[in-house]
mmCIF file of C-alpha atoms in Angstrom:
data_model
loop_
_atom_site.group_PDB
_atom_site.id
_atom_site.type_symbol
_atom_site.label_atom_id
_atom_site.label_comp_id
_atom_site.label_asym_id
_atom_site.label_seq_id
_atom_site.Cartn_x
_atom_site.Cartn_y
_atom_site.Cartn_z
ATOM 1 C CA MET A 484 -53.359 7.460 -19.385
ATOM 2 C CA GLN A 485 -52.462 3.965 -18.042
ATOM 3 C CA ALA A 486 -51.179 2.974 -21.631
ATOM 4 C CA THR A 487 -48.948 6.249 -21.762
ATOM 5 C CA ASP A 488 -47.523 5.390 -18.182
ATOM 6 C CA HIS A 489 -46.855 1.810 -19.099
ATOM 7 C CA LYS A 490 -45.027 2.871 -22.279
ATOM 8 C CA THR A 491 -43.103 5.426 -20.317
ATOM 9 C CA ALA A 492 -41.905 2.826 -17.796
ATOM 10 C CA ILE A 493 -40.898 0.424 -20.577
ATOM 11 C CA GLU A 494 -38.971 3.190 -22.308
ATOM 12 C CA ARG A 495 -37.146 4.034 -18.980
ATOM 13 C CA GLY A 496 -36.413 0.331 -18.365
ATOM 14 C CA GLY A 497 -34.995 -0.007 -21.774
ATOM 15 C CA PHE A 498 -32.774 3.045 -21.378
ATOM 16 C CA ILE A 499 -31.521 1.705 -17.912
ATOM 17 C CA LEU A 500 -30.879 -1.546 -19.478
ATOM 18 C CA PHE A 501 -29.018 0.219 -22.462
ATOM 19 C CA LEU A 502 -26.788 2.093 -19.835
ATOM 20 C CA ALA A 503 -26.052 -1.092 -18.047
ATOM 21 C CA VAL A 504 -25.013 -2.933 -21.111
ATOM 22 C CA VAL A 505 -22.830 -0.025 -22.235
ATOM 23 C CA SER A 506 -21.250 0.459 -18.889
ATOM 24 C CA LEU A 507 -20.456 -3.265 -18.482
ATOM 25 C CA GLY A 508 -18.861 -3.334 -22.108
ATOM 26 C CA LEU A 509 -16.848 -0.257 -21.122
ATOM 27 C CA LEU A 510 -15.686 -1.920 -17.911
ATOM 28 C CA MET A 511 -14.592 -5.113 -19.901
ATOM 29 C CA ILE A 512 -12.594 -2.960 -22.457
ATOM 30 C CA ALA A 513 -10.781 -0.971 -19.789
ATOM 31 C CA LEU A 514 -10.251 -4.114 -17.571
ATOM 32 C CA PRO A 515 -6.571 -4.602 -18.460
ATOM 33 C CA PHE A 516 -5.863 -1.041 -17.532
ATOM 34 C CA VAL A 517 -7.739 -1.035 -14.269
ATOM 35 C CA ARG A 518 -4.849 -0.994 -11.928
ATOM 36 C CA PRO A 519 -2.803 1.757 -13.832
ATOM 37 C CA LEU A 520 -6.185 3.883 -13.976
ATOM 38 C CA PHE A 521 -6.585 3.040 -10.188
ATOM 39 C CA TRP A 522 -3.085 4.507 -9.287
ATOM 40 C CA ALA A 523 -3.554 7.317 -11.757
ATOM 41 C CA THR A 524 -6.634 8.282 -9.812
ATOM 42 C CA LEU A 525 -4.728 8.030 -6.478
ATOM 43 C CA ALA A 526 -1.886 10.184 -7.878
ATOM 44 C CA ALA A 527 -4.386 12.694 -9.035
ATOM 45 C CA ILE A 528 -6.147 12.806 -5.552
ATOM 46 C CA MET A 529 -2.828 12.988 -3.620
ATOM 47 C CA PHE A 530 -1.233 15.717 -5.892
ATOM 48 C CA GLN A 531 -4.358 17.758 -6.641
ATOM 49 C CA PRO A 532 -3.247 20.441 -3.845
ATOM 50 C CA LEU A 533 0.245 20.658 -5.733
ATOM 51 C CA TYR A 534 -1.622 21.166 -9.078
ATOM 52 C CA GLN A 535 -4.015 23.827 -7.538
ATOM 53 C CA TRP A 536 -0.938 25.580 -6.033
ATOM 54 C CA LEU A 537 0.841 25.601 -9.530
ATOM 55 C CA PHE A 538 -2.346 26.558 -11.216
ATOM 56 C CA VAL A 539 -3.497 29.337 -8.928
ATOM 57 C CA ARG A 540 -0.608 30.895 -7.162
ATOM 58 C CA MET A 541 2.035 30.421 -9.868
ATOM 59 C CA GLY A 542 -0.235 31.727 -12.494
ATOM 60 C CA ASN A 543 0.129 28.697 -14.957
ATOM 61 C CA GLY A 544 -2.577 27.537 -17.279
ATOM 62 C CA PRO A 545 -4.223 24.180 -16.618
ATOM 63 C CA ASN A 546 -2.157 22.378 -19.219
ATOM 64 C CA ARG A 547 1.146 23.777 -17.853
ATOM 65 C CA ALA A 548 0.209 23.203 -14.315
ATOM 66 C CA ALA A 549 -0.739 19.554 -15.055
ATOM 67 C CA ILE A 550 2.455 18.936 -16.955
ATOM 68 C CA ALA A 551 4.575 20.541 -14.160
ATOM 69 C CA THR A 552 2.821 18.473 -11.525
ATOM 70 C CA LEU A 553 3.487 15.284 -13.686
ATOM 71 C CA LEU A 554 7.199 16.114 -13.834
ATOM 72 C CA ILE A 555 7.373 16.544 -10.261
ATOM 73 C CA ILE A 556 5.727 13.198 -9.660
ATOM 74 C CA THR A 557 8.134 11.493 -12.116
ATOM 75 C CA VAL A 558 11.240 13.145 -10.588
ATOM 76 C CA ALA A 559 10.298 12.809 -6.936
ATOM 77 C CA VAL A 560 8.516 9.667 -6.815
ATOM 78 C CA LEU A 561 8.734 7.434 -9.963
ATOM 79 C CA ILE A 562 12.450 7.585 -10.808
ATOM 80 C CA PRO A 563 13.543 6.939 -7.206
ATOM 81 C CA ALA A 564 10.947 4.172 -6.936
ATOM 82 C CA PHE A 565 12.400 2.350 -9.972
ATOM 83 C CA PHE A 566 15.867 2.816 -8.879
ATOM 84 C CA ILE A 567 15.337 1.453 -5.375
ATOM 85 C CA GLY A 568 13.073 -1.248 -6.859
ATOM 86 C CA GLY A 569 15.841 -2.351 -9.091
ATOM 87 C CA ILE A 570 18.182 -2.759 -6.107
ATOM 88 C CA ILE A 571 15.599 -4.644 -4.020
ATOM 89 C CA ILE A 572 14.773 -6.978 -6.983
ATOM 90 C CA ASP A 573 18.611 -7.646 -7.586
ATOM 91 C CA GLN A 574 19.032 -8.362 -3.785
ATOM 92 C CA ALA A 575 15.807 -10.642 -3.732
ATOM 93 C CA VAL A 576 16.914 -12.668 -6.887
ATOM 94 C CA ALA A 577 20.439 -13.097 -5.161
ATOM 95 C CA VAL A 578 18.828 -14.371 -1.951
ATOM 96 C CA PHE A 579 16.581 -16.639 -3.781
ATOM 97 C CA LEU A 580 19.349 -18.206 -5.747
ATOM 98 C CA ALA A 581 21.502 -18.483 -2.558
ATOM 99 C CA PHE A 582 18.480 -20.492 -1.027
ATOM 100 C CA GLN A 583 18.319 -22.749 -4.244
ATOM 101 C CA ASP A 584 22.202 -23.357 -4.201
ATOM 102 C CA GLY A 585 22.078 -24.208 -0.465
ATOM 103 C CA LYS A 586 24.331 -21.231 0.423
ATOM 104 C CA ILE A 587 21.844 -19.938 3.029
ATOM 105 C CA ASP A 588 21.087 -22.407 5.899
ATOM 106 C CA VAL A 589 18.535 -21.173 8.441
ATOM 107 C CA ALA A 590 19.194 -24.174 10.584
ATOM 108 C CA ALA A 591 23.054 -23.348 10.771
ATOM 109 C CA TRP A 592 22.072 -19.635 11.639
ATOM 110 C CA PHE A 593 19.844 -20.903 14.549
ATOM 111 C CA MET A 594 22.465 -23.136 16.020
ATOM 112 C CA GLN A 595 25.039 -20.359 15.639
ATOM 113 C CA VAL A 596 22.858 -17.992 17.638
ATOM 114 C CA HIS A 597 22.089 -20.811 20.073
ATOM 115 C CA ASP A 598 25.849 -21.640 20.616
ATOM 116 C CA ALA A 599 26.704 -18.018 21.063
ATOM 117 C CA LEU A 600 24.218 -17.529 23.999
ATOM 118 C CA PRO A 601 25.417 -17.828 27.631
ATOM 119 C CA ALA A 602 25.455 -21.230 29.019
ATOM 120 C CA GLY A 603 22.526 -20.527 31.365
ATOM 121 C CA VAL A 604 20.210 -19.356 28.596
ATOM 122 C CA GLN A 605 21.288 -22.400 26.415
ATOM 123 C CA SER A 606 20.352 -24.719 29.277
ATOM 124 C CA THR A 607 17.062 -23.122 29.763
ATOM 125 C CA LEU A 608 16.343 -23.335 25.982
ATOM 126 C CA ASP A 609 17.322 -27.004 25.857
ATOM 127 C CA SER A 610 15.357 -28.005 28.911
ATOM 128 C CA SER A 611 12.325 -26.095 27.198
ATOM 129 C CA GLY A 612 12.681 -28.104 23.986
ATOM 130 C CA PHE A 613 13.840 -25.079 21.881
ATOM 131 C CA ALA A 614 17.291 -26.496 20.980
ATOM 132 C CA ASN A 615 15.733 -28.880 18.468
ATOM 133 C CA LEU A 616 12.968 -27.166 16.401
ATOM 134 C CA ASP A 617 13.627 -29.050 13.102
ATOM 135 C CA SER A 618 10.042 -28.426 11.878
ATOM 136 C CA PHE A 619 10.030 -24.849 12.967
ATOM 137 C CA ILE A 620 13.450 -24.120 11.352
ATOM 138 C CA ALA A 621 12.230 -25.845 8.165
ATOM 139 C CA ARG A 622 9.176 -23.862 7.930
ATOM 140 C CA ALA A 623 11.077 -20.596 8.589
ATOM 141 C CA GLN A 624 13.457 -21.574 5.879
ATOM 142 C CA ASP A 625 10.546 -22.295 3.428
ATOM 143 C CA PHE A 626 8.928 -19.021 4.434
ATOM 144 C CA ALA A 627 12.167 -17.144 3.623
ATOM 145 C CA ARG A 628 12.516 -18.955 0.336
ATOM 146 C CA GLU A 629 9.106 -18.424 -0.695
ATOM 147 C CA SER A 630 9.054 -14.793 0.281
ATOM 148 C CA THR A 631 12.198 -13.969 -1.740
ATOM 149 C CA GLY A 632 10.758 -16.159 -4.542
ATOM 150 C CA VAL A 633 7.750 -14.150 -4.853
ATOM 151 C CA ILE A 634 9.655 -10.974 -5.416
ATOM 152 C CA ALA A 635 12.114 -12.673 -7.792
ATOM 153 C CA GLN A 636 9.185 -14.131 -9.778
ATOM 154 C CA SER A 637 7.568 -10.863 -9.978
ATOM 155 C CA ALA A 638 10.569 -9.300 -11.341
ATOM 156 C CA LEU A 639 10.970 -12.015 -13.986
ATOM 157 C CA ALA A 640 7.264 -11.688 -14.778
ATOM 158 C CA ILE A 641 7.604 -7.942 -15.314
ATOM 159 C CA GLY A 642 10.759 -8.462 -17.600
ATOM 160 C CA SER A 643 8.868 -11.048 -19.611
ATOM 161 C CA SER A 644 6.107 -8.737 -20.284
ATOM 162 C CA ALA A 645 7.971 -5.571 -20.680
ATOM 163 C CA PHE A 646 5.759 -4.172 -23.436
ATOM 164 C CA GLY A 647 2.613 -4.558 -21.243
ATOM 165 C CA PHE A 648 4.438 -2.928 -18.453
ATOM 166 C CA VAL A 649 5.499 0.043 -20.349
ATOM 167 C CA LEU A 650 2.018 0.322 -22.049
ATOM 168 C CA ALA A 651 0.279 0.259 -18.619
ATOM 169 C CA PHE A 652 2.789 2.691 -17.370
ATOM 170 C CA GLY A 653 2.189 5.151 -20.140
ATOM 171 C CA VAL A 654 -1.533 4.843 -19.850
ATOM 172 C CA GLY A 655 -1.110 5.598 -16.093
ATOM 173 C CA LEU A 656 0.875 8.689 -16.744
ATOM 174 C CA TYR A 657 -1.491 9.913 -19.406
ATOM 175 C CA ALA A 658 -4.507 9.374 -17.347
ATOM 176 C CA THR A 659 -2.779 11.144 -14.369
ATOM 177 C CA TYR A 660 -2.342 14.234 -16.572
ATOM 178 C CA PHE A 661 -5.943 14.525 -17.488
ATOM 179 C CA LEU A 662 -7.173 13.659 -13.889
ATOM 180 C CA LEU A 663 -5.011 16.294 -12.503
ATOM 181 C CA ARG A 664 -6.360 18.819 -15.021
ATOM 182 C CA ASP A 665 -10.071 17.792 -15.102
ATOM 183 C CA GLY A 666 -10.344 15.679 -11.876
ATOM 184 C CA ARG A 667 -12.582 18.099 -10.084
ATOM 185 C CA SER A 668 -15.020 18.523 -12.849
ATOM 186 C CA LEU A 669 -15.150 14.756 -13.457
ATOM 187 C CA GLY A 670 -15.677 14.205 -9.852
ATOM 188 C CA GLU A 671 -18.465 16.539 -9.526
ATOM 189 C CA ALA A 672 -20.131 15.127 -12.599
ATOM 190 C CA VAL A 673 -19.793 11.456 -11.117
ATOM 191 C CA VAL A 674 -21.284 12.791 -7.844
ATOM 192 C CA ALA A 675 -24.093 14.456 -9.592
ATOM 193 C CA GLY A 676 -24.925 11.364 -11.557
ATOM 194 C CA LEU A 677 -25.029 8.819 -8.780
ATOM 195 C CA PRO A 678 -28.641 7.511 -8.221
ATOM 196 C CA ILE A 679 -28.713 8.666 -4.714
ATOM 197 C CA GLU A 680 -29.588 11.847 -2.698
ATOM 198 C CA ARG A 681 -27.136 14.622 -3.476
ATOM 199 C CA GLY A 682 -26.315 15.264 0.144
ATOM 200 C CA LEU A 683 -25.522 11.672 0.651
ATOM 201 C CA ALA A 684 -23.482 11.486 -2.454
ATOM 202 C CA ASP A 685 -21.453 14.553 -1.289
ATOM 203 C CA ARG A 686 -20.817 12.913 2.012
ATOM 204 C CA LEU A 687 -19.700 9.654 0.550
ATOM 205 C CA ALA A 688 -17.504 11.552 -1.936
ATOM 206 C CA GLU A 689 -15.776 13.390 0.836
ATOM 207 C CA LYS A 690 -15.357 10.357 2.854
ATOM 208 C CA PHE A 691 -13.700 8.571 -0.329
ATOM 209 C CA THR A 692 -11.253 11.424 -0.719
ATOM 210 C CA SER A 693 -10.448 11.564 2.951
ATOM 211 C CA ILE A 694 -9.896 7.868 3.378
ATOM 212 C CA VAL A 695 -7.731 7.634 0.289
ATOM 213 C CA ARG A 696 -5.461 10.373 1.437
ATOM 214 C CA ALA A 697 -5.224 9.041 4.935
ATOM 215 C CA THR A 698 -4.554 5.488 3.754
ATOM 216 C CA VAL A 699 -1.811 6.590 1.235
ATOM 217 C CA LYS A 700 -0.107 8.830 3.781
ATOM 218 C CA GLY A 701 -0.781 6.630 6.833
ATOM 219 C CA SER A 702 0.163 3.226 5.294
ATOM 220 C CA ILE A 703 2.187 3.883 2.198
ATOM 221 C CA VAL A 704 4.290 7.093 3.212
ATOM 222 C CA VAL A 705 4.949 6.010 6.839
ATOM 223 C CA GLY A 706 5.670 2.449 5.866
ATOM 224 C CA LEU A 707 8.196 3.720 3.188
ATOM 225 C CA VAL A 708 9.858 6.029 5.697
ATOM 226 C CA GLN A 709 10.260 3.258 8.259
ATOM 227 C CA GLY A 710 11.561 0.968 5.441
ATOM 228 C CA ALA A 711 14.148 3.582 4.310
ATOM 229 C CA LEU A 712 15.251 4.075 7.972
ATOM 230 C CA GLY A 713 15.627 0.347 8.506
ATOM 231 C CA ALA A 714 17.652 -0.042 5.131
ATOM 232 C CA ILE A 715 19.975 2.805 6.179
ATOM 233 C CA THR A 716 20.319 1.219 9.719
ATOM 234 C CA PHE A 717 21.123 -2.317 8.264
ATOM 235 C CA SER A 718 23.587 -0.731 5.844
ATOM 236 C CA ILE A 719 25.514 1.092 8.691
ATOM 237 C CA ALA A 720 25.483 -2.275 10.642
ATOM 238 C CA GLY A 721 26.841 -4.217 7.636
ATOM 239 C CA VAL A 722 23.723 -6.461 7.215
ATOM 240 C CA PRO A 723 23.564 -8.043 3.863
ATOM 241 C CA SER A 724 20.659 -7.241 1.449
ATOM 242 C CA ALA A 725 19.868 -4.258 3.555
ATOM 243 C CA ALA A 726 17.379 -2.907 1.013
ATOM 244 C CA LEU A 727 15.436 -6.186 1.043
ATOM 245 C CA PHE A 728 15.141 -6.073 4.793
ATOM 246 C CA GLY A 729 13.943 -2.470 4.519
ATOM 247 C CA LEU A 730 11.242 -3.618 2.134
ATOM 248 C CA LEU A 731 10.136 -6.253 4.520
ATOM 249 C CA MET A 732 10.103 -3.659 7.291
ATOM 250 C CA ALA A 733 7.942 -1.425 5.177
ATOM 251 C CA ILE A 734 5.512 -4.246 4.542
ATOM 252 C CA PHE A 735 5.440 -5.361 8.266
ATOM 253 C CA SER A 736 4.777 -1.672 9.174
ATOM 254 C CA LEU A 737 1.120 -2.390 8.248
ATOM 255 C CA LEU A 738 0.784 -4.442 11.458
ATOM 256 C CA PRO A 739 -0.173 -2.329 14.380
ATOM 257 C CA ALA A 740 1.979 -2.372 17.648
ATOM 258 C CA LEU A 741 4.994 -4.472 16.679
ATOM 259 C CA GLY A 742 5.107 -3.774 12.813
ATOM 260 C CA PRO A 743 8.855 -3.096 11.902
ATOM 261 C CA ALA A 744 10.141 -4.703 15.249
ATOM 262 C CA LEU A 745 9.343 -7.991 13.660
ATOM 263 C CA VAL A 746 12.239 -7.468 11.341
ATOM 264 C CA TRP A 747 14.784 -5.473 13.169
ATOM 265 C CA ILE A 748 14.498 -7.392 16.643
ATOM 266 C CA PRO A 749 15.585 -10.784 14.946
ATOM 267 C CA VAL A 750 18.396 -9.164 13.025
ATOM 268 C CA ALA A 751 19.751 -7.385 16.342
ATOM 269 C CA ILE A 752 19.555 -10.666 18.184
ATOM 270 C CA TYR A 753 21.547 -12.346 15.535
ATOM 271 C CA LEU A 754 24.186 -9.690 15.511
ATOM 272 C CA LEU A 755 24.576 -9.682 19.283
ATOM 273 C CA ALA A 756 24.670 -13.502 19.370
ATOM 274 C CA ILE A 757 27.479 -13.738 16.746
ATOM 275 C CA GLY A 758 29.532 -11.151 18.650
ATOM 276 C CA GLU A 759 28.990 -8.037 16.471
ATOM 277 C CA ILE A 760 27.939 -5.973 19.484
ATOM 278 C CA TRP A 761 28.169 -2.407 18.213
ATOM 279 C CA GLN A 762 26.270 -3.358 15.183
ATOM 280 C CA GLY A 763 23.505 -4.979 17.226
ATOM 281 C CA VAL A 764 23.447 -1.930 19.618
ATOM 282 C CA ILE A 765 22.977 0.301 16.515
ATOM 283 C CA VAL A 766 20.150 -1.697 15.139
ATOM 284 C CA ILE A 767 18.432 -1.652 18.602
ATOM 285 C CA GLY A 768 18.955 2.025 19.159
ATOM 286 C CA SER A 769 17.732 2.928 15.730
ATOM 287 C CA GLY A 770 14.714 0.640 16.032
ATOM 288 C CA VAL A 771 13.600 1.966 19.448
ATOM 289 C CA LEU A 772 14.559 5.593 19.086
ATOM 290 C CA ILE A 773 14.262 6.376 15.163
ATOM 291 C CA ILE A 774 12.144 3.608 13.488
ATOM 292 C CA GLY A 775 9.661 3.113 16.250
ATOM 293 C CA MET A 776 9.133 6.844 17.055
ATOM 294 C CA ALA A 777 8.744 7.655 13.228
ATOM 295 C CA ASP A 778 5.319 6.044 13.210
ATOM 296 C CA ASN A 779 4.238 7.871 16.388
ATOM 297 C CA VAL A 780 5.511 11.281 14.945
ATOM 298 C CA LEU A 781 4.589 10.966 11.295
ATOM 299 C CA ARG A 782 1.185 9.284 11.531
ATOM 300 C CA PRO A 783 -0.574 11.812 13.589
ATOM 301 C CA ILE A 784 0.854 14.689 11.281
ATOM 302 C CA LEU A 785 0.049 13.086 7.966
ATOM 303 C CA VAL A 786 -3.133 11.242 8.911
ATOM 304 C CA GLY A 787 -4.826 12.596 11.938
ATOM 305 C CA ARG A 788 -8.195 11.132 12.362
ATOM 306 C CA ASP A 789 -9.254 11.299 8.627
ATOM 307 C CA THR A 790 -10.198 7.652 8.423
ATOM 308 C CA GLY A 791 -12.261 7.042 11.559
ATOM 309 C CA ILE A 792 -11.722 3.365 11.189
ATOM 310 C CA PRO A 793 -10.479 1.200 14.045
ATOM 311 C CA ASP A 794 -6.772 -0.156 13.882
ATOM 312 C CA TRP A 795 -7.890 -3.812 13.776
ATOM 313 C CA ILE A 796 -10.318 -3.171 10.796
ATOM 314 C CA ILE A 797 -7.584 -1.421 8.901
ATOM 315 C CA LEU A 798 -5.279 -4.349 9.557
ATOM 316 C CA VAL A 799 -7.855 -6.948 8.401
ATOM 317 C CA THR A 800 -9.038 -5.159 5.354
ATOM 318 C CA THR A 801 -5.254 -4.205 4.359
ATOM 319 C CA LEU A 802 -4.009 -7.822 4.483
ATOM 320 C CA GLY A 803 -7.300 -9.112 3.007
ATOM 321 C CA GLY A 804 -6.911 -6.513 0.159
ATOM 322 C CA ILE A 805 -3.313 -7.379 -0.459
ATOM 323 C CA GLY A 806 -4.287 -11.089 -0.679
ATOM 324 C CA LEU A 807 -6.973 -10.408 -3.201
ATOM 325 C CA LEU A 808 -5.780 -7.464 -5.187
ATOM 326 C CA GLY A 809 -1.981 -7.225 -4.749
ATOM 327 C CA LEU A 810 -0.464 -3.855 -4.029
ATOM 328 C CA SER A 811 -3.720 -2.107 -4.809
ATOM 329 C CA GLY A 812 -5.398 -3.797 -1.960
ATOM 330 C CA ILE A 813 -3.349 -1.530 0.624
ATOM 331 C CA VAL A 814 -5.664 1.302 -0.574
ATOM 332 C CA VAL A 815 -8.728 -0.693 -1.642
ATOM 333 C CA GLY A 816 -9.173 -2.758 1.502
ATOM 334 C CA PRO A 817 -9.288 0.255 3.991
ATOM 335 C CA LEU A 818 -11.276 2.357 1.443
ATOM 336 C CA LEU A 819 -14.130 -0.236 1.271
ATOM 337 C CA ALA A 820 -14.096 -0.654 5.031
ATOM 338 C CA GLY A 821 -14.429 3.170 5.400
ATOM 339 C CA LEU A 822 -17.326 3.337 2.817
ATOM 340 C CA PHE A 823 -19.038 0.496 4.488
ATOM 341 C CA LEU A 824 -18.872 2.168 7.871
ATOM 342 C CA ALA A 825 -19.928 5.487 6.481
ATOM 343 C CA GLY A 826 -22.779 3.999 4.627
ATOM 344 C CA TRP A 827 -24.244 2.266 7.748
ATOM 345 C CA ALA A 828 -23.761 5.467 9.920
ATOM 346 C CA ILE A 829 -25.769 7.292 7.306
ATOM 347 C CA LEU A 830 -28.404 4.701 7.357
ATOM 348 C CA GLN A 831 -28.551 4.815 11.095
ATOM 349 C CA GLU A 832 -28.809 8.703 10.902
ATOM 350 C CA GLN A 833 -31.823 8.441 8.559
ATOM 351 C CA ARG A 834 -33.607 5.796 10.781
ATOM 352 C CA GLU A 835 -33.097 8.128 13.834
ATOM 353 C CA ALA A 836 -34.374 11.078 11.925
ATOM 354 C CA LYS A 837 -37.563 9.244 10.985
ATOM 355 C CA THR A 838 -38.176 8.056 14.426
ATOM 356 C CA ALA A 839 -37.586 11.503 16.025
#
């Protein structure tokens, strides 16, 4: 009997080792396409309600519904993204080259604003030591140059590896089609195969889906809306590289409280200081009444309280995720934080249930 149990344990261990080796091998094979597969998964989760509507209410078959959903994603999301991205990249490259050629001088801009201020304000700044901020100005110029340089270098990197980009993009679309069509059954199979209690697996899967949807809608959609509003405002005010400033505003929207104001307030101050009064007033009015309110209006509608994650944790994990994984970190960071908090909350519930 003991020999039989020992043999069974060895066989089970061997099978687990086999699964681990095969899974690791598959992960290594799929590693070059992890990012397109990740974004394909996000797209399938976000547009699953649209697929279900086309499939159930419109009476289409699963293949037709998936193709129709993919066409809508392409026309409504991907094509505008490529178009706007091309404009932003062109502006970033132009600004980066202007920095290299010395056509943009942050120190001259600072002195121009300083000289345009009222005499009383100038004397206050001078007495406080703000009139000569050489190190600060140098760092600000370096930051601006490096920021635009990163975007320009990313554009050059995409252009130099066009085949890899097209291949990854094609894999992403291909995977999105199958994930839209078979996503529910695949998700149920994954949850059923997890080596944890089914009830806990269901709760974690539900948390995973809610966090993904809340993060995409709360961070990406709201940020894009604020960035678009900012770009339109800057275009009306005649600010150069308005699309690039809109992108910066979308990125800064990840920061709570101030967010986009870190972009439009300096622009408004500069416009007012150089005498472009109505342009500065437009930027201020749009920043306060439209851009600032967009977050307060859209976020509760799109997100509600789906994440249950404190704002400061979302901020830290989002910035940390971006630093580690790039654009994918916007979702991965808060997702890991949400699963971490959910896992510990479940563990606490189990401990309380045992002691009760």
